[in-house]
């Protein structure tokens, strides 16, 4: 494969991956909007969430509300870093590969 063909293939694969990443970002943002309504999750908040039918159906596996609240708080802290990295990668690649070849 010559260099031009390799660059074209790289560009094609990048944009294919980028479309998947964009879908995951949208999904992650949707979940974050629903889960992170409070600034800090507490065991009491988790217990309240599990007490309603919709929460109970989705969180039936929660055995320890304190541990689950701590995990949610760690995820919330990492969310912004993860999204920033995804956006930075996209922005840098768009400069390198300005066109979507599809």
PDB file of C-alpha atoms in Angstrom:
ATOM      1  CA  UNK A   1       0.000   0.000   0.000  1.00  0.00           C
ATOM      2  CA  UNK A   2       1.469   3.378  -0.953  1.00  0.00           C
ATOM      3  CA  UNK A   3       1.551   6.351   1.400  1.00  0.00           C
ATOM      4  CA  UNK A   4      -1.472   8.131  -0.101  1.00  0.00           C
ATOM      5  CA  UNK A   5      -3.565   4.972   0.136  1.00  0.00           C
ATOM      6  CA  UNK A   6      -2.425   4.415   3.716  1.00  0.00           C
ATOM      7  CA  UNK A   7      -3.392   7.986   4.683  1.00  0.00           C
ATOM      8  CA  UNK A   8      -6.776   7.592   2.968  1.00  0.00           C
ATOM      9  CA  UNK A   9      -7.396   4.349   4.845  1.00  0.00           C
ATOM     10  CA  UNK A  10      -6.343   5.957   8.125  1.00  0.00           C
ATOM     11  CA  UNK A  11      -8.712   8.854   7.504  1.00  0.00           C
ATOM     12  CA  UNK A  12     -11.568   6.481   6.682  1.00  0.00           C
ATOM     13  CA  UNK A  13     -10.975   4.419   9.806  1.00  0.00           C
ATOM     14  CA  UNK A  14     -10.652   7.508  11.973  1.00  0.00           C
ATOM     15  CA  UNK A  15     -14.019   8.865  10.879  1.00  0.00           C
ATOM     16  CA  UNK A  16     -15.609   5.441  11.267  1.00  0.00           C
ATOM     17  CA  UNK A  17     -14.315   5.321  14.847  1.00  0.00           C
ATOM     18  CA  UNK A  18     -15.271   8.943  15.461  1.00  0.00           C
ATOM     19  CA  UNK A  19     -18.907   8.250  14.586  1.00  0.00           C
ATOM     20  CA  UNK A  20     -18.943   5.459  17.179  1.00  0.00           C
ATOM     21  CA  UNK A  21     -17.288   7.695  19.768  1.00  0.00           C
ATOM     22  CA  UNK A  22     -19.857  10.444  19.137  1.00  0.00           C
ATOM     23  CA  UNK A  23     -22.668   7.959  19.820  1.00  0.00           C
ATOM     24  CA  UNK A  24     -20.975   6.881  23.060  1.00  0.00           C
ATOM     25  CA  UNK A  25     -20.457  10.501  24.107  1.00  0.00           C
ATOM     26  CA  UNK A  26     -24.154  11.219  23.576  1.00  0.00           C
ATOM     27  CA  UNK A  27     -25.079   8.135  25.585  1.00  0.00           C
ATOM     28  CA  UNK A  28     -22.644   9.038  28.364  1.00  0.00           C
ATOM     29  CA  UNK A  29     -24.006  12.579  28.554  1.00  0.00           C
ATOM     30  CA  UNK A  30     -27.570  11.232  28.726  1.00  0.00           C
ATOM     31  CA  UNK A  31     -26.708   8.859  31.568  1.00  0.00           C
ATOM     32  CA  UNK A  32     -24.820  11.624  33.368  1.00  0.00           C
ATOM     33  CA  UNK A  33     -27.807  13.952  33.184  1.00  0.00           C
ATOM     34  CA  UNK A  34     -29.993  11.316  34.796  1.00  0.00           C
ATOM     35  CA  UNK A  35     -27.517  10.042  37.396  1.00  0.00           C
ATOM     36  CA  UNK A  36     -25.772  13.193  38.469  1.00  0.00           C
ATOM     37  CA  UNK A  37     -28.742  15.355  39.373  1.00  0.00           C
ATOM     38  CA  UNK A  38     -27.188  15.933  42.768  1.00  0.00           C
ATOM     39  CA  UNK A  39     -23.687  17.362  43.240  1.00  0.00           C
ATOM     40  CA  UNK A  40     -22.616  14.478  45.476  1.00  0.00           C
ATOM     41  CA  UNK A  41     -24.282  11.089  45.749  1.00  0.00           C
ATOM     42  CA  UNK A  42     -24.890   9.907  49.285  1.00  0.00           C
ATOM     43  CA  UNK A  43     -26.106   6.608  50.704  1.00  0.00           C
ATOM     44  CA  UNK A  44     -29.384   8.344  51.575  1.00  0.00           C
ATOM     45  CA  UNK A  45     -29.803   9.543  47.975  1.00  0.00           C
ATOM     46  CA  UNK A  46     -29.129   6.014  46.681  1.00  0.00           C
ATOM     47  CA  UNK A  47     -31.651   4.590  49.159  1.00  0.00           C
ATOM     48  CA  UNK A  48     -34.253   7.118  47.954  1.00  0.00           C
ATOM     49  CA  UNK A  49     -33.500   6.242  44.346  1.00  0.00           C
ATOM     50  CA  UNK A  50     -33.790   2.503  45.009  1.00  0.00           C
ATOM     51  CA  UNK A  51     -37.071   3.056  46.878  1.00  0.00           C
ATOM     52  CA  UNK A  52     -38.991   4.127  43.746  1.00  0.00           C
ATOM     53  CA  UNK A  53     -40.111   1.400  41.309  1.00  0.00           C
ATOM     54  CA  UNK A  54     -38.048   2.686  38.365  1.00  0.00           C
ATOM     55  CA  UNK A  55     -34.927   2.965  40.514  1.00  0.00           C
ATOM     56  CA  UNK A  56     -35.490  -0.431  42.079  1.00  0.00           C
ATOM     57  CA  UNK A  57     -35.791  -2.062  38.645  1.00  0.00           C
ATOM     58  CA  UNK A  58     -32.572  -0.478  37.425  1.00  0.00           C
ATOM     59  CA  UNK A  59     -30.570  -0.746  40.630  1.00  0.00           C
ATOM     60  CA  UNK A  60     -31.681  -4.087  42.035  1.00  0.00           C
ATOM     61  CA  UNK A  61     -28.070  -5.264  42.201  1.00  0.00           C
ATOM     62  CA  UNK A  62     -27.039  -2.511  44.658  1.00  0.00           C
ATOM     63  CA  UNK A  63     -26.095  -4.222  47.879  1.00  0.00           C
ATOM     64  CA  UNK A  64     -24.254  -1.413  49.629  1.00  0.00           C
ATOM     65  CA  UNK A  65     -25.604   2.130  49.086  1.00  0.00           C
ATOM     66  CA  UNK A  66     -22.467   3.688  50.604  1.00  0.00           C
ATOM     67  CA  UNK A  67     -20.190   1.825  48.191  1.00  0.00           C
ATOM     68  CA  UNK A  68     -22.478   2.583  45.242  1.00  0.00           C
ATOM     69  CA  UNK A  69     -22.598   6.302  46.142  1.00  0.00           C
ATOM     70  CA  UNK A  70     -18.785   6.383  46.328  1.00  0.00           C
ATOM     71  CA  UNK A  71     -18.530   4.707  42.914  1.00  0.00           C
ATOM     72  CA  UNK A  72     -20.987   7.212  41.424  1.00  0.00           C
ATOM     73  CA  UNK A  73     -18.978  10.085  42.839  1.00  0.00           C
ATOM     74  CA  UNK A  74     -15.758   8.679  41.349  1.00  0.00           C
ATOM     75  CA  UNK A  75     -17.513   8.242  37.990  1.00  0.00           C
ATOM     76  CA  UNK A  76     -18.804  11.799  38.169  1.00  0.00           C
ATOM     77  CA  UNK A  77     -15.283  13.089  38.801  1.00  0.00           C
ATOM     78  CA  UNK A  78     -13.944  11.105  35.826  1.00  0.00           C
ATOM     79  CA  UNK A  79     -16.796  12.072  33.487  1.00  0.00           C
ATOM     80  CA  UNK A  80     -15.460  15.527  32.726  1.00  0.00           C
ATOM     81  CA  UNK A  81     -11.952  14.211  32.085  1.00  0.00           C
ATOM     82  CA  UNK A  82     -13.267  11.496  29.784  1.00  0.00           C
ATOM     83  CA  UNK A  83     -15.423  13.916  27.791  1.00  0.00           C
ATOM     84  CA  UNK A  84     -12.606  16.474  27.573  1.00  0.00           C
ATOM     85  CA  UNK A  85     -10.251  13.800  26.238  1.00  0.00           C
ATOM     86  CA  UNK A  86     -12.801  12.652  23.649  1.00  0.00           C
ATOM     87  CA  UNK A  87     -13.412  16.211  22.468  1.00  0.00           C
ATOM     88  CA  UNK A  88      -9.685  17.023  22.373  1.00  0.00           C
ATOM     89  CA  UNK A  89      -8.980  13.908  20.323  1.00  0.00           C
ATOM     90  CA  UNK A  90     -11.781  14.762  17.926  1.00  0.00           C
ATOM     91  CA  UNK A  91     -10.631  18.376  17.563  1.00  0.00           C
ATOM     92  CA  UNK A  92      -7.011  17.407  16.928  1.00  0.00           C
ATOM     93  CA  UNK A  93      -7.991  14.771  14.395  1.00  0.00           C
ATOM     94  CA  UNK A  94     -10.390  17.118  12.606  1.00  0.00           C
ATOM     95  CA  UNK A  95      -7.452  19.461  12.060  1.00  0.00           C
ATOM     96  CA  UNK A  96      -5.377  16.594  10.684  1.00  0.00           C
ATOM     97  CA  UNK A  97      -8.244  14.979   8.730  1.00  0.00           C
ATOM     98  CA  UNK A  98     -10.652  17.840   7.998  1.00  0.00           C
ATOM     99  CA  UNK A  99     -13.006  15.854   5.785  1.00  0.00           C
ATOM    100  CA  UNK A 100     -15.265  12.924   6.530  1.00  0.00           C
ATOM    101  CA  UNK A 101     -14.671  10.694   3.454  1.00  0.00           C
ATOM    102  CA  UNK A 102     -18.112   9.051   3.572  1.00  0.00           C
TER     103      UNK A 102
END
